[in-house]
Coordinates of C-alpha atoms in Angstrom, one line a residue:
X1295 CA -5.7 16.6 20.8
X1296 CA -4.0 16.5 17.3
X1297 CA -0.7 16.1 18.8
X1298 CA -1.1 12.6 20.1
X1299 CA -2.7 11.4 16.9
X1300 CA 0.1 12.6 15.0
X1301 CA 2.7 11.3 17.2
X1302 CA 0.8 8.1 17.3
X1303 CA 1.2 7.9 13.5
X1304 CA 4.8 8.8 13.5
X1305 CA 5.4 6.0 16.2
X1306 CA 3.2 3.4 13.7
X1307 CA 5.6 4.5 11.0
X1308 CA 8.6 4.1 12.9
X1309 CA 7.5 0.6 13.8
X1310 CA 6.6 -0.4 10.4
X1311 CA 10.3 0.9 9.6
X1312 CA 8.9 3.6 7.1
X1313 CA 10.8 6.6 8.5
X1314 CA 14.4 8.1 8.6
X1315 CA 15.6 10.4 11.1
X1316 CA 18.5 12.9 11.8
X1317 CA 19.4 15.6 9.5
X1318 CA 21.9 13.8 7.3
X1319 CA 20.0 10.9 6.7
X1320 CA 16.5 12.8 6.0
X1321 CA 18.6 14.9 3.7
X1322 CA 19.6 11.8 1.7
X1323 CA 16.6 10.2 1.6
X1324 CA 14.7 13.3 0.3
X1325 CA 17.2 13.5 -2.6
X1326 CA 16.4 9.9 -3.4
X1327 CA 12.7 10.9 -3.8
X1328 CA 11.9 8.4 -0.6
X1329 CA 10.4 11.1 1.9
X1330 CA 6.6 12.1 1.3
X1331 CA 6.7 14.4 4.5
X1332 CA 9.3 15.9 6.9
X1333 CA 8.4 16.5 10.6
X1334 CA 10.7 19.1 12.3
X1335 CA 10.5 19.5 16.0
X1336 CA 9.5 23.0 17.5
X1337 CA 12.8 23.4 19.3
X1338 CA 14.9 22.3 16.4
X1339 CA 17.7 25.1 15.5
X1340 CA 16.7 28.0 13.2
X1341 CA 19.5 26.6 10.6
X1342 CA 17.8 23.0 10.5
X1343 CA 14.3 24.4 9.8
X1344 CA 15.4 26.8 7.2
X1345 CA 17.5 24.1 5.5
X1346 CA 14.3 21.5 5.2
X1347 CA 12.2 24.1 4.8
X1348 CA 14.1 25.1 1.6
X1349 CA 14.8 21.4 0.5
X1350 CA 11.1 20.7 1.2
X1351 CA 10.1 23.4 -1.5
X1352 CA 12.8 22.3 -3.8
X1353 CA 12.0 18.4 -4.0
X1354 CA 7.9 19.5 -3.6
X1355 CA 8.0 17.7 0.0
X1356 CA 5.6 19.1 2.7
X1357 CA 7.3 20.2 6.1
X1358 CA 5.3 20.3 9.4
X1359 CA 6.7 21.6 12.6
X1360 CA 5.0 19.6 15.6
X1361 CA 6.3 18.9 19.0
X1362 CA 9.5 18.9 20.8
X1363 CA 12.6 17.2 20.3
X1364 CA 12.0 14.8 23.3
X1365 CA 8.7 13.9 22.5
X1366 CA 9.4 13.3 18.8
X1367 CA 12.3 11.2 19.7
X1368 CA 10.3 9.2 22.1
X1369 CA 7.5 8.6 19.4
X1370 CA 10.4 6.7 17.3
X1371 CA 12.2 5.0 20.4
X1372 CA 15.3 7.1 19.8
X1373 CA 16.8 9.9 21.5
X1374 CA 17.7 13.7 20.6
X1375 CA 16.0 13.5 16.9
X1376 CA 14.9 16.8 15.7
X1377 CA 13.9 15.6 12.2
X1378 CA 11.9 12.7 11.0
X1379 CA 11.1 11.9 7.3
X1380 CA 8.1 9.7 6.6
X1381 CA 8.8 7.3 3.7
X1382 CA 5.2 5.9 3.5
X1383 CA 2.6 8.0 1.4
X1384 CA -0.7 7.4 3.1
X1385 CA 0.7 7.7 6.7
X1386 CA 2.4 11.0 5.3
X1387 CA -1.1 12.1 3.8
X1388 CA -2.9 11.2 7.2
X1389 CA -0.5 13.2 9.5
X1390 CA -0.7 16.0 7.0
X1391 CA -4.5 15.6 7.3
X1392 CA -4.6 15.8 11.1
X1393 CA -2.4 18.6 11.3
X1394 CA -4.5 20.6 8.9
X1395 CA -7.4 20.1 11.3
X1396 CA -9.1 17.2 9.3
X1397 CA -9.6 18.4 5.7
X1398 CA -8.3 15.9 3.1
X1399 CA -5.0 16.9 1.2
X1400 CA -5.0 16.4 -2.4

């Protein structure tokens, strides 16, 4: 199942301290151009999804919607986190590759 691989990579990024989480922190890091991928929980609010989809387009950062808040939060060892920014380019690419069914992303 792709979801477990993605969660594993998100957990790995968290242990490597290559993530930011929470709307304010992720938005700030996006604007600093330190985020390569944004992961939004499926059960995040519509407002959050719209806001970060717009930010992603503006800053040319891919957005994926994956997992639920509780599961994403467990993956990074926090609670109630609906949005995570991946700050490591290769991990971001690998997560995208898995999400998109294995094909390589340019």
